[in-house]
GROMACS .gro file of C-alpha atoms in nm:
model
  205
    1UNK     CA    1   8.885   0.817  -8.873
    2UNK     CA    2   9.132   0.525  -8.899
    3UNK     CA    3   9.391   0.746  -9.053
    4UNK     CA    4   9.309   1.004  -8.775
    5UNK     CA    5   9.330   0.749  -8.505
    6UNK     CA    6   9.671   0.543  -8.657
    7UNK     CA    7   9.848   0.970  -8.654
    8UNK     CA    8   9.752   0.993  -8.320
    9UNK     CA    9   9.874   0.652  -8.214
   10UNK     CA   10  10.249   0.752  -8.416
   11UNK     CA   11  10.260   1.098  -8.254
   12UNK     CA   12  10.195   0.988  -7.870
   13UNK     CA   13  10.532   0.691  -7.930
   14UNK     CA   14  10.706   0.991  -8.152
   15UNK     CA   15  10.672   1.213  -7.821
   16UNK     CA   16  10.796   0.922  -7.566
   17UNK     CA   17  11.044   0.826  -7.754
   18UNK     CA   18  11.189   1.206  -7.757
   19UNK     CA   19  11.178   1.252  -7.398
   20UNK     CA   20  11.337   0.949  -7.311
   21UNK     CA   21  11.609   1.020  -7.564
   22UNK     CA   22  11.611   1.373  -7.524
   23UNK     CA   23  11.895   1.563  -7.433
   24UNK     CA   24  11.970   1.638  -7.014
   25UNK     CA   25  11.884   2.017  -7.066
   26UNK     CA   26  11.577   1.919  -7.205
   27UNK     CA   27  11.475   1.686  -6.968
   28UNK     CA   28  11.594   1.941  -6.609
   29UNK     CA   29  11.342   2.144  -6.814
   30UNK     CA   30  11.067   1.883  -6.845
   31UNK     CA   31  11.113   1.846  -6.523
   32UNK     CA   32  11.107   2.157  -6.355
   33UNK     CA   33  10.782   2.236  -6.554
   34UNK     CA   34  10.650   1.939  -6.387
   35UNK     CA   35  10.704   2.095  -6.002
   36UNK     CA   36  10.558   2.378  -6.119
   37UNK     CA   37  10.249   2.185  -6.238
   38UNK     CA   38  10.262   1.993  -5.892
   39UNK     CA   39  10.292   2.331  -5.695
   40UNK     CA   40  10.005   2.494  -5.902
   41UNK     CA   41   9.781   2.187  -5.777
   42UNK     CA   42   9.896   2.178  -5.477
   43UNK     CA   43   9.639   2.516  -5.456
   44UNK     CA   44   9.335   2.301  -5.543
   45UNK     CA   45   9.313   2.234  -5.154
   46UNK     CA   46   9.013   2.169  -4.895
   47UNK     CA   47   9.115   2.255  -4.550
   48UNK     CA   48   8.975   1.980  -4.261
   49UNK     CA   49   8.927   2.156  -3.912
   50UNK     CA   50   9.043   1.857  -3.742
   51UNK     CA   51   9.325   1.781  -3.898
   52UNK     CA   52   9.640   1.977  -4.024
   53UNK     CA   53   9.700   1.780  -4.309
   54UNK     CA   54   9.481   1.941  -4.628
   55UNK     CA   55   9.317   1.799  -4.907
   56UNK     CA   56   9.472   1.873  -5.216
   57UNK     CA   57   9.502   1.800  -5.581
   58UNK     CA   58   9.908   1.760  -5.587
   59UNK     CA   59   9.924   1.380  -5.585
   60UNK     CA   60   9.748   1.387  -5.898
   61UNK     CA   61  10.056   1.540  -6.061
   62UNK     CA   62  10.266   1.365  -5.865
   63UNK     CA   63  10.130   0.997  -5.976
   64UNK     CA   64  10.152   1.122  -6.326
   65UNK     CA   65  10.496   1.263  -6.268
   66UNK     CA   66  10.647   0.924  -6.335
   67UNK     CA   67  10.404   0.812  -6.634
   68UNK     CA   68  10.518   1.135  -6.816
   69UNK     CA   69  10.872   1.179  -6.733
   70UNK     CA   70  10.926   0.822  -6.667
   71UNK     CA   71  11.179   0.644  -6.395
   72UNK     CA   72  11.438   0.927  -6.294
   73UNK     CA   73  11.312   1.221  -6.442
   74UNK     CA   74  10.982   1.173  -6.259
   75UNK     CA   75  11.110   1.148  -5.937
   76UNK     CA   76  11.394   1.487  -6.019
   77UNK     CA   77  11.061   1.653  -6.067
   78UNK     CA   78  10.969   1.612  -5.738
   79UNK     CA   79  11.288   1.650  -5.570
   80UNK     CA   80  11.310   1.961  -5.768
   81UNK     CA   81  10.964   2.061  -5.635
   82UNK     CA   82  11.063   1.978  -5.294
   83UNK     CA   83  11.389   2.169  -5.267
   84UNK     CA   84  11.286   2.470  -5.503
   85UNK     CA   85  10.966   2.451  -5.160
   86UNK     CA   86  11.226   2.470  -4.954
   87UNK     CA   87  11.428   2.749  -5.044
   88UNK     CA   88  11.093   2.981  -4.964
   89UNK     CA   89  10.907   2.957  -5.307
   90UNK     CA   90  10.546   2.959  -5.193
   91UNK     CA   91  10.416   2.710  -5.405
   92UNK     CA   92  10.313   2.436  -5.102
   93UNK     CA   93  10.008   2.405  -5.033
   94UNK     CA   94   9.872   2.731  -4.922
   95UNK     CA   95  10.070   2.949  -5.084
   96UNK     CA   96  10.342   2.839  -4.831
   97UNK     CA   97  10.729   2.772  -4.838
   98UNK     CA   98  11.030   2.732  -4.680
   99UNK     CA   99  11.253   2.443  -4.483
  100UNK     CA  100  11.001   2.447  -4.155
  101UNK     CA  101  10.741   2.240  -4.398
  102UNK     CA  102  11.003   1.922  -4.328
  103UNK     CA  103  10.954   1.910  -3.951
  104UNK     CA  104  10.587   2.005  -4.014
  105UNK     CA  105  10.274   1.744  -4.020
  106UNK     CA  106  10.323   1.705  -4.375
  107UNK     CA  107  10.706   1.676  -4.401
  108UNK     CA  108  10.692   1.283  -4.438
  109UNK     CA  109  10.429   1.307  -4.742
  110UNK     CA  110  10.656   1.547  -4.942
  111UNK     CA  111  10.911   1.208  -4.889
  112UNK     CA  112  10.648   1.044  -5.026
  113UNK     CA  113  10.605   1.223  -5.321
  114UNK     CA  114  10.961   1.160  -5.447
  115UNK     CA  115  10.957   0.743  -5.395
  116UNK     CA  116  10.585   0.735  -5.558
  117UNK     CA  117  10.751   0.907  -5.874
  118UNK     CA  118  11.026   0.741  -5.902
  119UNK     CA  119  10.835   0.397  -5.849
  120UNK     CA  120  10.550   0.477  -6.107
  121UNK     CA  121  10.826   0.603  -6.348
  122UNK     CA  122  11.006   0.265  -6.311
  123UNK     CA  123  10.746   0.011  -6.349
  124UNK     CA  124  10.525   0.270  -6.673
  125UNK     CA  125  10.890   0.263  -6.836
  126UNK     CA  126  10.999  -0.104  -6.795
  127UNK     CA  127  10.679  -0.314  -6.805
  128UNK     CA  128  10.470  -0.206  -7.138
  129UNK     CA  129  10.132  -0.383  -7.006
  130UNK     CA  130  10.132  -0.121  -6.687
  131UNK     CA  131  10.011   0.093  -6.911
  132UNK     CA  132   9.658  -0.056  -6.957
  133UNK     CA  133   9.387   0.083  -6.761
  134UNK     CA  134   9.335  -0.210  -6.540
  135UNK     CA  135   9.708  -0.300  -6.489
  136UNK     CA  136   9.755   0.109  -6.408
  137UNK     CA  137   9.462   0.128  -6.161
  138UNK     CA  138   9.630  -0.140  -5.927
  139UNK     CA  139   9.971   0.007  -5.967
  140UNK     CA  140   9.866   0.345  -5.902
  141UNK     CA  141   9.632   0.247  -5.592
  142UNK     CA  142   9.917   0.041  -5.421
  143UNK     CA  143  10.161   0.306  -5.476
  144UNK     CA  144   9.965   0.585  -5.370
  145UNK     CA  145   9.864   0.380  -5.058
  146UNK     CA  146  10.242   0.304  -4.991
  147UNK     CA  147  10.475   0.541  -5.053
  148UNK     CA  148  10.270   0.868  -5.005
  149UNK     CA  149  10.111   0.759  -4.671
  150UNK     CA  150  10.333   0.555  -4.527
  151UNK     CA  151  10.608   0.789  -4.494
  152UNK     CA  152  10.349   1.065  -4.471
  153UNK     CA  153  10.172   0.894  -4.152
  154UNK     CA  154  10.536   0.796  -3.972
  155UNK     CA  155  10.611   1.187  -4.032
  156UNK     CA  156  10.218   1.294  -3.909
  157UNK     CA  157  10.315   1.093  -3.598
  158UNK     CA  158  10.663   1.224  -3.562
  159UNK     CA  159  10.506   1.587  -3.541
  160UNK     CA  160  10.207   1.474  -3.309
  161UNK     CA  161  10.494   1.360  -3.091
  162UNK     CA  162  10.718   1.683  -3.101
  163UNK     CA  163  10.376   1.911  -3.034
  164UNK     CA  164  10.201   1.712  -2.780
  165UNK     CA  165  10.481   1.447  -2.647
  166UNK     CA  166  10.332   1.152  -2.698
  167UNK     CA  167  10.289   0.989  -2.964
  168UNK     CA  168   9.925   1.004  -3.116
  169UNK     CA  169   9.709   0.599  -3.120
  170UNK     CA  170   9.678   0.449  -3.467
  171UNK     CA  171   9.292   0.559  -3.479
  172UNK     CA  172   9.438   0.892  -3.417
  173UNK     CA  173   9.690   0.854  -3.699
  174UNK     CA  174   9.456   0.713  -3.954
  175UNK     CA  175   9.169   0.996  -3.873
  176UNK     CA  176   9.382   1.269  -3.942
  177UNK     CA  177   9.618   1.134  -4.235
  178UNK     CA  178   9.423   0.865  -4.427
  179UNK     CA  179   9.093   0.842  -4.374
  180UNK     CA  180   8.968   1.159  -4.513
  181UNK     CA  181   9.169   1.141  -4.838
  182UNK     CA  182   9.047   0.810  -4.921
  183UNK     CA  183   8.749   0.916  -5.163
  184UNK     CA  184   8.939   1.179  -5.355
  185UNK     CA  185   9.273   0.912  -5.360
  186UNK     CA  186   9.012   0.717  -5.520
  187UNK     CA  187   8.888   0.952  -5.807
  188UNK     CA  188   9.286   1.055  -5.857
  189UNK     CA  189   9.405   0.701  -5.902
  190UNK     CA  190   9.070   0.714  -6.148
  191UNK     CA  191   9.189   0.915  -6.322
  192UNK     CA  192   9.556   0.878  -6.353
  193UNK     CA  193   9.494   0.477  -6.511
  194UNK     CA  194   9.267   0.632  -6.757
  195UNK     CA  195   9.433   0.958  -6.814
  196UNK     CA  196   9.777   0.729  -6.887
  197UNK     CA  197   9.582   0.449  -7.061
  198UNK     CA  198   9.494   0.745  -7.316
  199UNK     CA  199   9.821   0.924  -7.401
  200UNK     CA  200  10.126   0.589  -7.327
  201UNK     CA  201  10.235   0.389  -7.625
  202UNK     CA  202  10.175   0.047  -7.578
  203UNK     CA  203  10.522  -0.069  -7.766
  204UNK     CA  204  10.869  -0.021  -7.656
  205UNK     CA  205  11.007   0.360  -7.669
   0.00000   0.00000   0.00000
């Protein structure tokens, strides 16, 4: 079991180590396999009738974008899943695609994606201790909570404004683009400290 457990510890730094010192074809590959992870989980989705914003399972991959790829490559991933969107592959949520999802109630999350990739890549790369459980759960919970719904509430509220002309209260905001996504938020950020706690190195790659 020892010797079992010691091989698994060498193959998980082996594999860091060769993405992070992989060659640039390898890693716009990486990366693009990531979006299309992120845009098959975008599927996993729970319509709300009184909202327009869904619940779905894409922020898991997005959160775990940066752990994997680390602190550019992460964040490519999701640029690359954002404009590959946007050029009319359906793989938004819904099945959906195209430039209109921008100027659409959940243009400012897709923002959000990109900065909470970039920023979990950074810090999972550059501080070895992130990558505890406990250090992990508090990064990913403050990230989540800042770069995916900030922008993605400011953009919520931009569209409220463009449909209706005013702009919506912050109970409003909050109803429709926070509140219900709390729980499941909760059981992703769960799951993305213990899901990197299990496959990171916990020395310098």
């Amino acid at each position: 079991m020892e010797i079992s457990i010691d091989n698994y510890f060498q193959k998980r730094y082996s594999l860091f180590a060769w993405r992070s010192n992989t060659s640039v074809v390898n890693k716009v590959i990486l990366a693009f396999f990531m979006a299309c992870i992120t845009g098959l989980m975008a599927q996993v989705i729970i319509p709300l009738p009184w909202t327009p914003v869904p619940v779905t399972a894409q922020t898991f991959a997005v959160l775990m974008a940066g752990v994997v790829l680390g602190r550019r490559w992460g964040g490519i991933s999701q640029v690359m899943y954002l404009a590959v969107g946007l050029l009319g592959v359906p793989w938004f949520a819904g099945l959906t695609g195209g430039y209109a999802i921008l100027f659409g109630a959940t243009g400012g999350y897709f923002l959000g994606f990109i900065l909470t990739a970039f920023v979990m890549g950074y810090v999972t790369d550059k501080y070895v201790q992130s990558r505890n459980f406990r250090p992990m759960l508090g990064l990913t919970f403050l990230v989540n909570f800042a770069f995916i719904y900030i922008p993605g509430l400011l953009g919520l509220g931009l569209w409220m404004y463009m449909v209706n002309g005013t702009f919506p209260t912050f109970l409003t905001l909050i109803t429709m683009g926070l509140l219900p996504f709390i729980i499941g938020d909760l059981v992703k950020i769960g799951g993305v400290a213990a899901l990197t706690k299990a496959i990171t190195p916990k020395e310098e790659y």
